[in-house]
Coordinates of C-alpha atoms and ligand atoms in Angstrom, one line a residue:
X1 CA 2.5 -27.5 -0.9
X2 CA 0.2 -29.3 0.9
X3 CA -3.7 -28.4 -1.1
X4 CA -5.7 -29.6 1.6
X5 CA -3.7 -27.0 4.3
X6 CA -6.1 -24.3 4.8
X7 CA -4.1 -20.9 3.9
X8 CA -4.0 -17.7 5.8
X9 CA -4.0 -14.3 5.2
X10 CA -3.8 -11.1 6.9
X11 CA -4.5 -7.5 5.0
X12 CA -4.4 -4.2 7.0
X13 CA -6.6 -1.3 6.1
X14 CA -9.6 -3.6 5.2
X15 CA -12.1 -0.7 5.9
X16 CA -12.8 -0.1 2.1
X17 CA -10.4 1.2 -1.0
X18 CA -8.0 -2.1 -2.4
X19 CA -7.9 -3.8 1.3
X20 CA -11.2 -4.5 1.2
X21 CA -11.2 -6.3 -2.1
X22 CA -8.1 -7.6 -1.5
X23 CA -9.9 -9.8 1.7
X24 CA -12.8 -10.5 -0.5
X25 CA -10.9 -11.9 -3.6
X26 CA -8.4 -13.8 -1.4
X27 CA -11.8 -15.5 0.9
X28 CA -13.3 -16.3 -2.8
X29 CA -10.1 -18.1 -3.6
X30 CA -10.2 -19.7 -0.4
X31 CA -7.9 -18.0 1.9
X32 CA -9.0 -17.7 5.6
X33 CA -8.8 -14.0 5.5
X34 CA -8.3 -11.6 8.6
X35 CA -9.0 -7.9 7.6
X36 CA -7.6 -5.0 9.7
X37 CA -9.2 -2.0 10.7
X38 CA -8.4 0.7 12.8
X39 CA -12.1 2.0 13.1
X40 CA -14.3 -0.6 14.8
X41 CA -17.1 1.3 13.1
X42 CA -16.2 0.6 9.4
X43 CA -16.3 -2.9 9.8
X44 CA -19.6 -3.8 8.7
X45 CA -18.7 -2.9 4.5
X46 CA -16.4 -6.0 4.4
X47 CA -18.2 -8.3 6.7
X48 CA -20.9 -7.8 4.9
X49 CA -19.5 -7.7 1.2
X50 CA -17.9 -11.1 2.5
X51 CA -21.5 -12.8 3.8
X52 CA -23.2 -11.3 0.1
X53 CA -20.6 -13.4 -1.9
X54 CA -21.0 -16.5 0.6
X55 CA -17.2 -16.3 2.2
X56 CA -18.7 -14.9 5.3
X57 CA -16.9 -18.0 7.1
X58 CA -13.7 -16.8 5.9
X59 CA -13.6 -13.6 7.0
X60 CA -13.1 -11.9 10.1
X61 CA -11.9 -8.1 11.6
X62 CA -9.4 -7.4 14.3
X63 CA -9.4 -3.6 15.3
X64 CA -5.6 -2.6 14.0
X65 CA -4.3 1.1 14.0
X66 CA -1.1 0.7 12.5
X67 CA 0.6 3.6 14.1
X68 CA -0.1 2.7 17.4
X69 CA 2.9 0.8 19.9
X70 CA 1.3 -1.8 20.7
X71 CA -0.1 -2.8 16.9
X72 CA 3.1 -5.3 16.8
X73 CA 1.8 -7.0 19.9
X74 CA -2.3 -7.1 18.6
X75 CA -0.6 -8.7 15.2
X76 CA 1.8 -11.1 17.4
X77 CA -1.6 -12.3 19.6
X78 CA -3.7 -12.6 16.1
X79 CA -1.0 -14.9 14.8
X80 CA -0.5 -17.3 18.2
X81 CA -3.9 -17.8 17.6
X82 CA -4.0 -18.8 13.6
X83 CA -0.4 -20.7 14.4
X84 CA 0.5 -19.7 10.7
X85 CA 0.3 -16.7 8.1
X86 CA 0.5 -17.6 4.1
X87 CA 0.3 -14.4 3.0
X88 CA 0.7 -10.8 4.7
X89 CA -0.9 -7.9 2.9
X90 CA 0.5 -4.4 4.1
X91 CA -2.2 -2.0 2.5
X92 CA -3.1 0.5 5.4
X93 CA -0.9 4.0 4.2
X94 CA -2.6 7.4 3.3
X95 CA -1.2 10.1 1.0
X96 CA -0.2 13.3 2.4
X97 CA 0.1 16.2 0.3
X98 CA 1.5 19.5 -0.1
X99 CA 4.5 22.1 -0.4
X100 CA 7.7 21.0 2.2
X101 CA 7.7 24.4 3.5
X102 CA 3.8 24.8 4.2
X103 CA 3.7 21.1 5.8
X104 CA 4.5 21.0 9.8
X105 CA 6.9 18.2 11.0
X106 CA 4.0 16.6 12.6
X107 CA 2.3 15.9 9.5
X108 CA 5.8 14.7 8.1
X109 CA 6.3 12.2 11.3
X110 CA 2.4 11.0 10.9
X111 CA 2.7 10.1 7.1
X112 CA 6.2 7.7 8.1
X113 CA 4.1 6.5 11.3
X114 CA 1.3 5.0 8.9
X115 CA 2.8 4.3 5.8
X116 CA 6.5 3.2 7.0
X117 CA 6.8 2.1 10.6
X118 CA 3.3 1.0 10.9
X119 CA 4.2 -1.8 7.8
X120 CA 7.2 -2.7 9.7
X121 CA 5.5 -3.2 12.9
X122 CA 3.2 -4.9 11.6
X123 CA 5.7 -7.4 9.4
X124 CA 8.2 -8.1 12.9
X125 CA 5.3 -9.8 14.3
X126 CA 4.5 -11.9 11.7
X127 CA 8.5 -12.7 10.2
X128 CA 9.1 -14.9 13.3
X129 CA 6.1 -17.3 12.2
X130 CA 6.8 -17.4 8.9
X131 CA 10.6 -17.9 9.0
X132 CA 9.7 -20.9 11.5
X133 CA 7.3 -22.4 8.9
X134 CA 9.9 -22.0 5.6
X135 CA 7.4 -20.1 3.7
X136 CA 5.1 -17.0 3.6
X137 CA 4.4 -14.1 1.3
X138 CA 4.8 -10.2 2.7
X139 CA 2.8 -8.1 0.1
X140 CA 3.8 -4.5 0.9
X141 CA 1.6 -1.6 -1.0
X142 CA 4.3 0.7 -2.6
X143 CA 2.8 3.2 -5.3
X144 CA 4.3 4.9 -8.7
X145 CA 5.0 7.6 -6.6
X146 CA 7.8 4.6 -4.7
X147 CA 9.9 5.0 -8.1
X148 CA 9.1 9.0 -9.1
X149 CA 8.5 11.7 -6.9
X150 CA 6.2 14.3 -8.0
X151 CA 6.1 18.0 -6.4
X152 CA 3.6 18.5 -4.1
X153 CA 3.9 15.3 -2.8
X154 CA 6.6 14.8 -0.8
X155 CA 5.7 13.4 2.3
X156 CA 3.7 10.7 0.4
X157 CA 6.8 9.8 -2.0
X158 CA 9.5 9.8 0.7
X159 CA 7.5 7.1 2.3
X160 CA 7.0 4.7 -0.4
X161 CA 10.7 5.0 -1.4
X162 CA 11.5 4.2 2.4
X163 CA 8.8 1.3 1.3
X164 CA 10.8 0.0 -1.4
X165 CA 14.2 0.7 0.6
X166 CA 12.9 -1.6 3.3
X167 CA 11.5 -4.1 1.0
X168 CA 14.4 -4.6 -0.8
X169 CA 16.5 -5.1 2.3
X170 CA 13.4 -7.9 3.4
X171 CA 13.4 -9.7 0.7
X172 CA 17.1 -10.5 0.7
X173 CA 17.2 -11.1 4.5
X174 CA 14.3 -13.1 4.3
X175 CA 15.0 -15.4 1.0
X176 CA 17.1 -18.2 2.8
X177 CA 13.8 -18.8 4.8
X178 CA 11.7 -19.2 1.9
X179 CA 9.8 -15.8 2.9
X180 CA 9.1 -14.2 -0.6
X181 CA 9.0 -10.0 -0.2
X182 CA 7.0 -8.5 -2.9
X183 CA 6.1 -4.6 -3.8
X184 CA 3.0 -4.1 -5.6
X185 CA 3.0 -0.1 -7.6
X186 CA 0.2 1.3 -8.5
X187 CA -0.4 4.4 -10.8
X188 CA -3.5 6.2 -9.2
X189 CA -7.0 3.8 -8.8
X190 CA -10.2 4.7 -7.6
X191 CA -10.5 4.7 -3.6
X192 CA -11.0 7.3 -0.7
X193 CA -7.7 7.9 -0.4
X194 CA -7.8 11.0 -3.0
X195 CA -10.9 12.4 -1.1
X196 CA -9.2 11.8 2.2
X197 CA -5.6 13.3 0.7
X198 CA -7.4 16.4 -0.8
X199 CA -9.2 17.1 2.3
X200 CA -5.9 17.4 4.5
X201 CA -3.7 18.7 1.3
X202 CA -2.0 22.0 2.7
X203 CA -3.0 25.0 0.7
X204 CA -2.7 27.8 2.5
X205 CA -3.4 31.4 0.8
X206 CA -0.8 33.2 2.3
X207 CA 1.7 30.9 1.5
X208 CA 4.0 31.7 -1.6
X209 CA 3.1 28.8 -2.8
X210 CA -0.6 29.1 -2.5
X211 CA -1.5 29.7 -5.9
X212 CA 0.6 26.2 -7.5
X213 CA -1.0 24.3 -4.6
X214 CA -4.6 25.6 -5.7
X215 CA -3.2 24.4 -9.4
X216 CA -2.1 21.5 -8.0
X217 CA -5.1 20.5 -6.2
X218 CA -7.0 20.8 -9.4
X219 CA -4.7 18.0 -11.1
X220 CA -5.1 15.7 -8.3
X221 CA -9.2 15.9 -8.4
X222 CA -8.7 15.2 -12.4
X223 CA -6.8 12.6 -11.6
X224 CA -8.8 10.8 -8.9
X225 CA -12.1 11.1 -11.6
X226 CA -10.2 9.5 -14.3
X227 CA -8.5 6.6 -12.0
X228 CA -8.9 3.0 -12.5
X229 CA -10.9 0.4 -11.1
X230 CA -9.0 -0.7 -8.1
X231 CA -10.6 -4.3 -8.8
X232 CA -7.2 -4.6 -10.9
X233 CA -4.9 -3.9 -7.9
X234 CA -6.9 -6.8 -5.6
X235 CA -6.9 -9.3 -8.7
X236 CA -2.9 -8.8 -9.0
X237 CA -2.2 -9.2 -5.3
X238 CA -4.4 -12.3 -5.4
X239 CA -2.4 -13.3 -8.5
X240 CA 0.7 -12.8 -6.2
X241 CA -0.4 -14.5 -3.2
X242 CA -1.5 -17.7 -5.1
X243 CA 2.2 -17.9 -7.3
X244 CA 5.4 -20.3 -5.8
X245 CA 8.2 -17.7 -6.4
X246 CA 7.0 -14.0 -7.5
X247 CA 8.9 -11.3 -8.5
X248 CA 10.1 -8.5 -6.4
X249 CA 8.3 -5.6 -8.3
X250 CA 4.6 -5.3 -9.8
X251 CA 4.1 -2.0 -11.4
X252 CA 0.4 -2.0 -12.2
X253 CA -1.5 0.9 -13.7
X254 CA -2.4 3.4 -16.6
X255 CA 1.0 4.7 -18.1
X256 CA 3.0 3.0 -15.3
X257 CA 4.7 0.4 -16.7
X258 CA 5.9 3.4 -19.3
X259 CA 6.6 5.7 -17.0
X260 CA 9.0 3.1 -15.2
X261 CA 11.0 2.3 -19.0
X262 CA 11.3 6.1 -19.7
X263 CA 13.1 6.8 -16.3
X264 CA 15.0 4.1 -16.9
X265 CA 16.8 4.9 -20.7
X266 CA 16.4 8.6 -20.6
X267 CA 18.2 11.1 -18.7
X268 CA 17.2 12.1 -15.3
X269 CA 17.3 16.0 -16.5
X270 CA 14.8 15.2 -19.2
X271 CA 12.8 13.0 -17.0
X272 CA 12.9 16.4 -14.5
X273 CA 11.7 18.5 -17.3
X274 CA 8.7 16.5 -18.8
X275 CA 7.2 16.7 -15.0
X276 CA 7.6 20.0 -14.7
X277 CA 6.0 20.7 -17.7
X278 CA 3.2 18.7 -16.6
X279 CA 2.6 20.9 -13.4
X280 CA 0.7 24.0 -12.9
Ligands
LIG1 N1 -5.6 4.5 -4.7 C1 -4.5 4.7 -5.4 O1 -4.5 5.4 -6.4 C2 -3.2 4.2 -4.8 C3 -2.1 4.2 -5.7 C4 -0.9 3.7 -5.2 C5 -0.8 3.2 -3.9 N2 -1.9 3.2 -3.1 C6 -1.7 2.6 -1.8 O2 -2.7 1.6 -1.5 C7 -2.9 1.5 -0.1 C8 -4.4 1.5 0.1 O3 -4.9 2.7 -0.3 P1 -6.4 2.9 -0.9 O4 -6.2 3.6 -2.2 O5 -7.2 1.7 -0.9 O6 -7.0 4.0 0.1 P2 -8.2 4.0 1.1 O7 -9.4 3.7 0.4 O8 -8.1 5.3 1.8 O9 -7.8 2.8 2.1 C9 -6.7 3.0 3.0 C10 -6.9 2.1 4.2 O10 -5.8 2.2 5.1 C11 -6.4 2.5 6.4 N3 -5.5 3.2 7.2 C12 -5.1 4.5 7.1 N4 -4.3 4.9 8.1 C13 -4.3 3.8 9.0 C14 -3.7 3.5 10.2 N5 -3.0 4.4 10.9 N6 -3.9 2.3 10.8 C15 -4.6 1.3 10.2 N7 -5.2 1.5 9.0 C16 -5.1 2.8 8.4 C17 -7.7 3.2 6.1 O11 -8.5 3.2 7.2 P3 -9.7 4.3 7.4 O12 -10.8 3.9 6.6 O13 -10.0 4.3 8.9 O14 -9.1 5.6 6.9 C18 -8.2 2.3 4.9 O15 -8.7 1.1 5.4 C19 -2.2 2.6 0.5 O16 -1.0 2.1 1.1 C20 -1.9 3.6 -0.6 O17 -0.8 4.4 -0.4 C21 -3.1 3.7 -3.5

């Protein structure tokens, strides 16, 4: 590789949570970073973070909702103006929450629009640029819940496993071109995205499943005060972006890597019962 090349990277959802640290650590290794975000508003946190640690230079914002037609042609205009793209982060995705039964279709369709179709509207426009150079990294954001599905979660779970799906069927399309496709999973890490899940998490009272989802609620706001640093999650896609050939599959996270080996050698029954044990 040629060191004196200056590299490129792109990261949606830069507005705060791992996107944000994910630009900072990639402008502190040198990357030329361009940080998404869909709310014009938000963009002062990283601009700013980036000017405190003296990468100012290297970072800039481009206004990006990912669900949005056109996001394929704002990407496809960024990237005729940088002429190339090292690495692509995929990071913007929310977690949607709830019982199937109590969550309307539109809810459904607007969790697949963000965390699914926006990452693949997003990756068309750059694949063309980085098949014509021979090289390039797609980083796409999966989660634990991209290998188990827990109940009350559905909506969130069926789109990272269309994640992985996707990426799987990427990386093997892409490998003759020297395109690496990479899924990062994370077990749960500190960001917004629990207070931003638990604010739109369906539990309705006078739904017969009211009382689990209260229970279940509970869990999740236990779980989001106990969560990691999410430093860890930036420093491993950094790690990622900087290596020749990585792996498909970066499980990162308390208990994840365990939780992966257990569904692996054990049963799927027994696997079934130990999380239902563990719910309310
Ligand atoms: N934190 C965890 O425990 C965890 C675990 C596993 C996987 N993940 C995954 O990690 C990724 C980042 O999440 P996070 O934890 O950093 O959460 P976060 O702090 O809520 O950040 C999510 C980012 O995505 C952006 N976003 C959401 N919808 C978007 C859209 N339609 N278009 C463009 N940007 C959009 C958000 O923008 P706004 O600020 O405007 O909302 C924000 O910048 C997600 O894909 C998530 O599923 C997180």
């Amino acid at each position: 590789m040629d060191k004196t090349r200056r590299r490129t990277a792109l990261v949606t959802g830069a507005s705060g949570g791992f996107g944000r640290l994910i630009c900072l650590e990639l402008a502190r290794k040198g990357f030329y970073v361009i940080g998404t975000i869909r709310d014009e508003t938000k963009k002062g946190a990283l601009l700013e973070a980036a000017k405190h640690l003296g990468v100012g230079e290297r970072v800039e914002t481009v206004p990006l909702d990912v669900t949005r037609e056109d996001a394929g042609a704002i990407v496809a205009a960024v990237m005729k103006k940088i002429g190339t793209l090292d690495v692509l982060v995929n990071n913007a995705g929310y977690a949607s929450g709830g019982f199937t039964e109590d969550i309307p279709m539109d809810e459904w369709i607007k969790q697949f629009e963000t965390n699914v179709f926006g990452l693949i509207r997003v990756t068309k426009a750059v694949l063309p640029y980085m098949r014509e150079a021979g090289r390039g990294t797609i980083i796409n954001m999966s989660s634990i819940s991209g290998r188990i599905a827990f109940p009350g979660l559905g909506p969130y779970a069926a789109s990272k496993f269309a994640v992985e799906g996707f990426s799987e069927a990427l990386r093997l399309e892409m490998q003759p071109y020297g395109v690496h496709v990479v899924l990062v999973e994370p077990g749960s890490y500190k960001t917004e995205i629990w207070a931003k899940g638990l604010a739109a998490f369906r539990a309705d009272p006078d739904s017969p499943y009211g009382d689990k989802a209260e229970r279940l609620l509970e869990m999740v706001r236990h779980t989001a005060n106990t969560a990691g640093p999410p430093e860890e999650v930036a420093k491993i896609v950094v790690r990622i972006a900087l290596e020749e050939k990585p792996r498909f599959r970066y499980p990162i996270g308390r208990g994840v890597k365990t939780a992966l080996m257990l569904k692996r050698i054990l049963p799927w029954r027994w696997i079934e019962r130990a999380i239902l044990k563990r719910m309310p």
